[in-house]
Amino acid sequence: MNAQAHIGVTGLAVMGRNLARNFARHGYTVAVHNRTAARTRSLVEEFGDEGTFVPAKTAREFVDALQRPRRLMIMVQAGVATDAVLDEFALLLEPGDMIIDGGNAHFADTRRREAALQERGIHFVGAGISGGEEGALNGPSIMPGGSKESYAVLGPMFETISAHVDGEPCSTHIGSDGAGHFVKMVHNGIEYADMQLIAEAYDLLRQVAQYSPAEIAGIFRTWNKGRLNSYLIEITAEVLSHTDAGTGRPFADVIADAAGEKGTGRLTVQTALDLGSPVTAIAQATFARAASSQPALRAAYRPLPGGTPIPLTRSEAERFTAQVEQALYASKVIAYDQGFKMIQDAALAYRWDIDFGAVAGIWRGGCIIRAAFLDRIRTAHAADPHLVSLLAEPAFAQEITAAQVPWREVVATTARRGVPTPAFTAALSYYDTLRAERLPAALIQGQRDYFGAHTYQRTDKEGSFHTHWARPDRPETHI
Ligand SMILES: NC(=O)C1=CN([C@@H]2O[C@H](COP(=O)(O)OP(=O)(O)OC[C@H]3O[C@@H](n4cnc5c(N)ncnc54)[C@H](OP(=O)(O)O)[C@@H]3O)[C@@H](O)[C@H]2O)C=CC1
Ligand SMILES: O=C(CO)[C@H](O)[C@H](O)COP(=O)(O)O
């Protein structure tokens, strides 16, 4: 077989087949391969006229079809499937070749794989890719890690097929080894928080303001023209305005209310715990999905009393809607801020030289969390590479200040009415935690010292201290 392909894609399910088509549509010759050959055949039969594909039945044929240095993209399930594919292909590659893992791999796996392949002179690039089916075909957001040398070769290809915003590609070299997959993981964590916040806003408008799904779709469409403009708000309006063909009922009312997940939100929260990053809105969004999928537990709680339902007048409902918009925006700023802080914590822990403004920049297009306000997040981080929080930036601080009364009013209303808003509540609580002059953490230190002699620090003296709680005079020792 002629080694003619510029790149190869193995794993031709939703993402792989569309990325392969995207490369081909941009003039690249693409070798295509899948464990089950039927997927390879159907890709070439259905879309062969979109560009030049080289179908391969075996791993050997696939590798032989690639120009040197070989560029081989894996688009299979994360975990054991990725290891199985790597085991199969890595043996056939040579020093200088490049393997790109475009799946949602755990960044620690990516670090392990990169180190192992580096020993054999093979570049391993863990590249987060977001945008789903449509993005993969028409322009995703691409978050590659790995070496700078590999990005020098792969970058132009990624930048060609990625989404573009204001003429700028939504692909950039994130940092070494697992940095790309880490940033993609946090992207998904933010995705969970954003989706949960939007879902809570819907629930409030439905249960408190008593609007129909179609009316709420209209409200979301209006919001989408303003500062909340984003892909997730846009698709929410589409889902809410859809009528179920079989029953004639709003589609939102016929979907079972148990949210699924493939694990990236969970992974974000697990990793955040290891790093000590307080991503509370992301965590609550992840737990909200888990709680929704516990039928027996929900059945046990269902008969218990909740809040007081009080009907709103039309003008009250309109006022409440404006308050929900403020609360949603403020909570969303907090959720994104938590995500960026987590990336900063990881950059420090793993010595990744990440340009946070550039991360916001490539999330402006192609990915699931693309949103107009990411442009402002980009500007804020670009202006100050050490920006510790978006709320340290005057314009965001001003917006959060303006949202104070409505944000608190909405959260108070949810408590009074018994409407669950774990993400709204977590975001407001995070805000109040960080702005507090003094936290009850002091008391926790006292408790820890009491039962475990864990020591504490004082506000008035340097060093660590322990109080001898069991002794009647409770003397304090300077450790
Ligand atoms: N779907 C989405 O919207 C997004 C997905 N991703 C990530 O991209 C990757 C691909 O996702 P998606 O396209 O949805 O496909 P899936 O995650 O459903 O994976 C299916 C593909 O994996 C292959 N595969 C599974 N196990 C093995 C194995 N042991 N050896 C070889 N091949 C195997 C399948 O081959 P076969 O046909 O033979 O079964 C098939 O090509 C995943 O890591 C996913 O998390 C990232 C962004 C968005
Ligand atoms: O990576 C993605 C988008 O960026 C995928 O769509 C992801 O699988 C969605 O996560 P989940 O299935 O857990 O809701």
Short mmCIF file of N, CA and C in Angstrom, two decimals, residues 80-186:
data_model
loop_
_atom_site.label_atom_id
_atom_site.label_comp_id
_atom_site.label_asym_id
_atom_site.label_seq_id
_atom_site.Cartn_x
_atom_site.Cartn_y
_atom_site.Cartn_z
N VAL A 80 -9.72 1.09 28.96
CA VAL A 80 -9.13 -0.16 28.45
C VAL A 80 -9.14 -0.21 26.92
N ALA A 81 -10.17 0.37 26.30
CA ALA A 81 -10.22 0.33 24.82
C ALA A 81 -9.03 1.09 24.25
N THR A 82 -8.72 2.24 24.84
CA THR A 82 -7.59 3.04 24.35
C THR A 82 -6.28 2.28 24.55
N ASP A 83 -6.13 1.63 25.72
CA ASP A 83 -4.91 0.84 25.94
C ASP A 83 -4.80 -0.31 24.94
N ALA A 84 -5.94 -0.95 24.65
CA ALA A 84 -5.93 -2.07 23.70
C ALA A 84 -5.47 -1.59 22.32
N VAL A 85 -5.99 -0.45 21.91
CA VAL A 85 -5.62 0.08 20.58
C VAL A 85 -4.15 0.49 20.57
N LEU A 86 -3.72 1.13 21.66
CA LEU A 86 -2.31 1.55 21.73
C LEU A 86 -1.38 0.34 21.68
N ASP A 87 -1.75 -0.71 22.42
CA ASP A 87 -0.92 -1.92 22.42
C ASP A 87 -0.78 -2.48 21.01
N GLU A 88 -1.88 -2.41 20.28
CA GLU A 88 -1.88 -2.97 18.93
C GLU A 88 -1.04 -2.12 17.97
N PHE A 89 -1.20 -0.80 18.05
CA PHE A 89 -0.58 0.06 17.04
C PHE A 89 0.86 0.46 17.37
N ALA A 90 1.14 0.67 18.67
CA ALA A 90 2.45 1.22 19.02
C ALA A 90 3.58 0.31 18.53
N LEU A 91 3.33 -1.00 18.52
CA LEU A 91 4.36 -1.95 18.08
C LEU A 91 4.69 -1.76 16.60
N LEU A 92 3.76 -1.21 15.85
CA LEU A 92 3.96 -1.07 14.40
C LEU A 92 4.58 0.28 14.03
N LEU A 93 4.74 1.15 15.06
CA LEU A 93 5.23 2.51 14.76
C LEU A 93 6.74 2.61 14.97
N GLU A 94 7.29 3.76 14.50
CA GLU A 94 8.74 3.98 14.58
C GLU A 94 9.02 5.29 15.30
N PRO A 95 10.26 5.48 15.77
CA PRO A 95 10.59 6.76 16.41
C PRO A 95 10.24 7.94 15.50
N GLY A 96 9.68 8.96 16.12
CA GLY A 96 9.28 10.15 15.35
C GLY A 96 7.81 10.15 14.99
N ASP A 97 7.18 8.96 14.99
CA ASP A 97 5.74 8.89 14.69
C ASP A 97 4.94 9.52 15.82
N MET A 98 3.69 9.89 15.50
CA MET A 98 2.86 10.59 16.49
C MET A 98 1.51 9.91 16.65
N ILE A 99 1.15 9.64 17.89
CA ILE A 99 -0.18 9.10 18.17
C ILE A 99 -0.96 10.19 18.89
N ILE A 100 -2.14 10.46 18.37
CA ILE A 100 -3.01 11.45 19.03
C ILE A 100 -4.18 10.69 19.63
N ASP A 101 -4.38 10.84 20.93
CA ASP A 101 -5.59 10.26 21.55
C ASP A 101 -6.59 11.39 21.70
N GLY A 102 -7.63 11.35 20.86
CA GLY A 102 -8.64 12.41 20.87
C GLY A 102 -9.83 12.09 21.75
N GLY A 103 -9.79 10.95 22.47
CA GLY A 103 -10.92 10.58 23.33
C GLY A 103 -10.87 11.32 24.66
N ASN A 104 -11.83 11.00 25.52
CA ASN A 104 -11.89 11.66 26.83
C ASN A 104 -11.08 10.87 27.86
N ALA A 105 -9.78 10.73 27.61
CA ALA A 105 -8.94 9.94 28.52
C ALA A 105 -8.73 10.66 29.85
N HIS A 106 -8.49 9.88 30.89
CA HIS A 106 -8.08 10.43 32.18
C HIS A 106 -6.68 11.01 31.97
N PHE A 107 -6.46 12.24 32.44
CA PHE A 107 -5.16 12.88 32.17
C PHE A 107 -3.99 12.10 32.79
N ALA A 108 -4.27 11.36 33.87
CA ALA A 108 -3.18 10.57 34.48
C ALA A 108 -2.80 9.42 33.55
N ASP A 109 -3.78 8.83 32.88
CA ASP A 109 -3.48 7.79 31.89
C ASP A 109 -2.64 8.38 30.76
N THR A 110 -2.98 9.59 30.37
CA THR A 110 -2.25 10.25 29.28
C THR A 110 -0.80 10.48 29.69
N ARG A 111 -0.59 10.89 30.93
CA ARG A 111 0.79 11.09 31.41
C ARG A 111 1.56 9.77 31.37
N ARG A 112 0.88 8.71 31.82
CA ARG A 112 1.52 7.39 31.84
C ARG A 112 1.85 6.94 30.40
N ARG A 113 0.89 7.09 29.51
CA ARG A 113 1.10 6.64 28.12
C ARG A 113 2.19 7.46 27.44
N GLU A 114 2.18 8.77 27.72
CA GLU A 114 3.17 9.64 27.07
C GLU A 114 4.57 9.24 27.50
N ALA A 115 4.72 8.98 28.81
CA ALA A 115 6.05 8.62 29.32
C ALA A 115 6.51 7.30 28.71
N ALA A 116 5.60 6.33 28.61
CA ALA A 116 5.97 5.01 28.08
C ALA A 116 6.36 5.10 26.61
N LEU A 117 5.60 5.86 25.84
CA LEU A 117 5.89 5.94 24.41
C LEU A 117 7.12 6.80 24.11
N GLN A 118 7.33 7.79 24.99
CA GLN A 118 8.51 8.66 24.81
C GLN A 118 9.79 7.83 24.83
N GLU A 119 9.79 6.81 25.68
CA GLU A 119 10.99 5.94 25.77
C GLU A 119 11.30 5.29 24.44
N ARG A 120 10.25 5.12 23.63
CA ARG A 120 10.47 4.50 22.30
C ARG A 120 10.55 5.54 21.19
N GLY A 121 10.62 6.83 21.59
CA GLY A 121 10.77 7.90 20.60
C GLY A 121 9.47 8.25 19.88
N ILE A 122 8.35 7.74 20.41
CA ILE A 122 7.06 8.03 19.77
C ILE A 122 6.39 9.18 20.53
N HIS A 123 5.91 10.16 19.78
CA HIS A 123 5.22 11.29 20.42
C HIS A 123 3.78 10.87 20.71
N PHE A 124 3.38 11.04 21.94
CA PHE A 124 1.98 10.74 22.29
C PHE A 124 1.31 12.05 22.67
N VAL A 125 0.24 12.37 21.96
CA VAL A 125 -0.45 13.64 22.19
C VAL A 125 -1.86 13.38 22.68
N GLY A 126 -2.12 13.67 23.95
CA GLY A 126 -3.49 13.58 24.47
C GLY A 126 -4.19 14.87 24.11
N ALA A 127 -5.17 14.76 23.22
CA ALA A 127 -5.86 15.97 22.74
C ALA A 127 -7.33 15.92 23.12
N GLY A 128 -7.75 16.80 23.99
CA GLY A 128 -9.19 16.91 24.27
C GLY A 128 -9.88 17.49 23.05
N ILE A 129 -11.01 16.91 22.71
CA ILE A 129 -11.77 17.41 21.55
C ILE A 129 -13.22 17.59 21.99
N SER A 130 -13.77 18.76 21.78
CA SER A 130 -15.16 18.98 22.15
C SER A 130 -15.96 19.55 20.99
N GLY A 131 -17.23 19.20 20.98
CA GLY A 131 -18.12 19.74 19.96
C GLY A 131 -19.16 18.73 19.52
N GLY A 132 -19.01 17.49 20.04
CA GLY A 132 -19.97 16.45 19.67
C GLY A 132 -19.89 16.17 18.19
N GLU A 133 -20.95 15.54 17.70
CA GLU A 133 -20.99 15.09 16.30
C GLU A 133 -20.85 16.26 15.32
N GLU A 134 -21.61 17.29 15.59
CA GLU A 134 -21.64 18.44 14.67
C GLU A 134 -20.30 19.16 14.67
N GLY A 135 -19.73 19.33 15.88
CA GLY A 135 -18.44 20.01 15.99
C GLY A 135 -17.32 19.23 15.33
N ALA A 136 -17.33 17.90 15.53
CA ALA A 136 -16.29 17.07 14.94
C ALA A 136 -16.28 17.24 13.42
N LEU A 137 -17.45 17.37 12.85
CA LEU A 137 -17.55 17.50 11.39
C LEU A 137 -17.23 18.91 10.91
N ASN A 138 -17.79 19.89 11.58
CA ASN A 138 -17.71 21.26 11.05
C ASN A 138 -16.71 22.15 11.76
N GLY A 139 -16.09 21.66 12.81
CA GLY A 139 -15.09 22.48 13.51
C GLY A 139 -15.24 22.36 15.01
N PRO A 140 -14.41 21.49 15.63
CA PRO A 140 -14.46 21.37 17.08
C PRO A 140 -13.50 22.35 17.75
N SER A 141 -13.51 22.31 19.08
CA SER A 141 -12.48 22.98 19.86
C SER A 141 -11.48 21.88 20.23
N ILE A 142 -10.20 22.14 19.99
CA ILE A 142 -9.19 21.08 20.18
C ILE A 142 -8.17 21.54 21.23
N MET A 143 -7.95 20.65 22.22
CA MET A 143 -7.08 21.00 23.37
C MET A 143 -5.92 20.00 23.45
N PRO A 144 -4.89 20.15 22.62
CA PRO A 144 -3.82 19.17 22.61
C PRO A 144 -2.76 19.42 23.69
N GLY A 145 -2.33 18.31 24.32
CA GLY A 145 -1.18 18.37 25.21
C GLY A 145 0.03 17.86 24.45
N GLY A 146 0.93 17.17 25.17
CA GLY A 146 2.10 16.60 24.50
C GLY A 146 3.20 17.63 24.29
N SER A 147 4.18 17.21 23.48
CA SER A 147 5.36 18.06 23.32
C SER A 147 5.09 19.22 22.36
N LYS A 148 5.91 20.28 22.52
CA LYS A 148 5.81 21.42 21.60
C LYS A 148 6.18 20.99 20.18
N GLU A 149 7.13 20.05 20.11
CA GLU A 149 7.58 19.57 18.79
C GLU A 149 6.41 18.93 18.04
N SER A 150 5.62 18.14 18.76
CA SER A 150 4.50 17.48 18.06
C SER A 150 3.46 18.52 17.65
N TYR A 151 3.27 19.56 18.48
CA TYR A 151 2.28 20.57 18.07
C TYR A 151 2.76 21.34 16.84
N ALA A 152 4.08 21.50 16.72
CA ALA A 152 4.60 22.20 15.54
C ALA A 152 4.17 21.47 14.26
N VAL A 153 4.07 20.14 14.33
CA VAL A 153 3.66 19.36 13.15
C VAL A 153 2.13 19.26 13.07
N LEU A 154 1.53 18.95 14.21
CA LEU A 154 0.08 18.68 14.20
C LEU A 154 -0.76 19.96 14.27
N GLY A 155 -0.19 20.99 14.89
CA GLY A 155 -0.95 22.23 15.10
C GLY A 155 -1.61 22.77 13.84
N PRO A 156 -0.86 22.90 12.74
CA PRO A 156 -1.49 23.44 11.54
C PRO A 156 -2.68 22.60 11.06
N MET A 157 -2.61 21.28 11.24
CA MET A 157 -3.74 20.42 10.83
C MET A 157 -4.93 20.65 11.77
N PHE A 158 -4.64 20.67 13.08
CA PHE A 158 -5.72 20.91 14.05
C PHE A 158 -6.37 22.27 13.81
N GLU A 159 -5.51 23.27 13.57
CA GLU A 159 -6.03 24.62 13.41
C GLU A 159 -6.86 24.75 12.14
N THR A 160 -6.53 23.93 11.14
CA THR A 160 -7.31 23.95 9.89
C THR A 160 -8.71 23.38 10.11
N ILE A 161 -8.79 22.27 10.86
CA ILE A 161 -10.11 21.61 10.98
C ILE A 161 -10.94 22.13 12.16
N SER A 162 -10.31 22.93 13.04
CA SER A 162 -11.04 23.40 14.23
C SER A 162 -12.04 24.49 13.86
N ALA A 163 -12.90 24.81 14.82
CA ALA A 163 -13.78 25.97 14.66
C ALA A 163 -12.91 27.23 14.61
N HIS A 164 -13.45 28.29 14.08
CA HIS A 164 -12.75 29.58 14.07
C HIS A 164 -13.68 30.64 14.63
N VAL A 165 -13.14 31.52 15.46
CA VAL A 165 -13.93 32.65 15.97
C VAL A 165 -13.13 33.92 15.65
N ASP A 166 -13.77 34.85 14.97
CA ASP A 166 -13.09 36.09 14.54
C ASP A 166 -11.79 35.76 13.81
N GLY A 167 -11.82 34.70 13.01
CA GLY A 167 -10.65 34.32 12.21
C GLY A 167 -9.59 33.55 12.99
N GLU A 168 -9.81 33.36 14.31
CA GLU A 168 -8.80 32.64 15.12
C GLU A 168 -9.22 31.19 15.33
N PRO A 169 -8.27 30.25 15.17
CA PRO A 169 -8.62 28.84 15.34
C PRO A 169 -8.87 28.48 16.80
N CYS A 170 -9.80 27.54 17.00
CA CYS A 170 -10.08 27.06 18.37
C CYS A 170 -9.23 25.85 18.67
N SER A 171 -7.92 26.01 18.52
CA SER A 171 -6.96 24.98 18.87
C SER A 171 -5.69 25.68 19.29
N THR A 172 -5.11 25.22 20.39
CA THR A 172 -3.83 25.76 20.82
C THR A 172 -3.10 24.69 21.63
N HIS A 173 -1.78 24.77 21.66
CA HIS A 173 -1.04 23.81 22.48
C HIS A 173 -1.26 24.18 23.94
N ILE A 174 -1.87 23.26 24.70
CA ILE A 174 -2.25 23.58 26.08
C ILE A 174 -1.05 23.49 27.02
N GLY A 175 -0.24 22.45 26.86
CA GLY A 175 0.90 22.25 27.77
C GLY A 175 1.39 20.83 27.59
N SER A 176 2.39 20.46 28.37
CA SER A 176 3.02 19.15 28.16
C SER A 176 2.13 18.00 28.65
N ASP A 177 2.54 16.82 28.35
CA ASP A 177 1.88 15.52 28.66
C ASP A 177 0.35 15.59 28.77
N GLY A 178 -0.21 15.46 29.99
CA GLY A 178 -1.67 15.35 30.10
C GLY A 178 -2.43 16.66 30.19
N ALA A 179 -1.76 17.80 29.94
CA ALA A 179 -2.43 19.10 30.14
C ALA A 179 -3.68 19.25 29.26
N GLY A 180 -3.61 18.74 28.03
CA GLY A 180 -4.76 18.87 27.12
C GLY A 180 -5.97 18.11 27.62
N HIS A 181 -5.73 16.87 28.06
CA HIS A 181 -6.86 16.08 28.57
C HIS A 181 -7.37 16.63 29.91
N PHE A 182 -6.48 17.23 30.68
CA PHE A 182 -6.93 17.84 31.94
C PHE A 182 -7.89 19.00 31.63
N VAL A 183 -7.47 19.84 30.70
CA VAL A 183 -8.31 21.01 30.36
C VAL A 183 -9.64 20.56 29.75
N LYS A 184 -9.61 19.48 28.95
CA LYS A 184 -10.87 18.96 28.40
C LYS A 184 -11.76 18.43 29.52
N MET A 185 -11.14 17.77 30.51
CA MET A 185 -11.93 17.25 31.63
C MET A 185 -12.62 18.40 32.37
N VAL A 186 -11.88 19.48 32.61
CA VAL A 186 -12.50 20.62 33.31
C VAL A 186 -13.56 21.27 32.42
#
